[in-house]
Coordinates of C-alpha atoms in Angstrom, one line a residue:
M13 CA -49.8 52.8 -9.6
G14 CA -48.4 53.0 -6.1
G15 CA -45.9 51.5 -3.8
W16 CA -42.2 50.9 -4.4
A17 CA -42.5 51.1 -8.2
S18 CA -43.6 54.7 -8.2
E19 CA -41.0 55.7 -5.6
G20 CA -38.1 54.8 -8.0
S21 CA -36.7 52.0 -5.8
G22 CA -36.9 49.3 -8.5
R23 CA -33.3 48.2 -8.2
S24 CA -32.5 44.7 -7.1
P25 CA -31.1 44.3 -3.6
G26 CA -27.3 44.0 -3.5
V27 CA -26.8 45.7 -6.9
G28 CA -24.3 48.6 -6.7
D29 CA -24.3 51.7 -8.8
G30 CA -21.2 50.5 -10.7
F31 CA -18.8 52.8 -9.0
E32 CA -17.3 50.7 -6.3
P33 CA -13.8 51.7 -5.2
L34 CA -11.2 49.4 -6.7
C35 CA -10.0 48.4 -3.2
K36 CA -13.5 46.8 -2.6
L37 CA -13.1 44.4 -5.6
Y38 CA -11.2 41.2 -5.5
G39 CA -8.8 39.3 -7.8
G40 CA -10.2 38.9 -11.3
N41 CA -12.5 41.9 -11.0
Q42 CA -9.6 44.2 -10.1
Q43 CA -7.7 42.9 -13.1
K44 CA -10.7 43.5 -15.4
V45 CA -11.0 47.1 -14.2
V46 CA -7.3 47.8 -14.6
L47 CA -7.3 46.2 -18.1
S48 CA -10.4 48.2 -19.2
K49 CA -8.8 51.4 -18.1
W50 CA -5.7 50.6 -20.1
I51 CA -7.7 49.8 -23.2
F52 CA -9.9 52.9 -22.7
A53 CA -6.7 55.1 -22.7
G54 CA -6.1 54.0 -26.3
P55 CA -2.5 52.8 -26.2
D56 CA -0.7 52.2 -29.5
L57 CA 0.8 49.0 -28.1
L58 CA -0.5 46.9 -25.1
I59 CA 1.7 44.0 -24.1
L60 CA 0.1 41.4 -21.8
G61 CA 1.9 38.6 -20.1
G62 CA 0.4 35.4 -18.6

């Protein structure tokens, strides 16, 4: 087997490594990151408002 598959570049174009800085995300995606960090911290009580 040769070409790009053997070189380890099998990622799709435009797909990041999952570690984008929060400032590069917009709106709902920023909110998802912040919420997931709060949940991961394991709070005893998490109050969310709409």
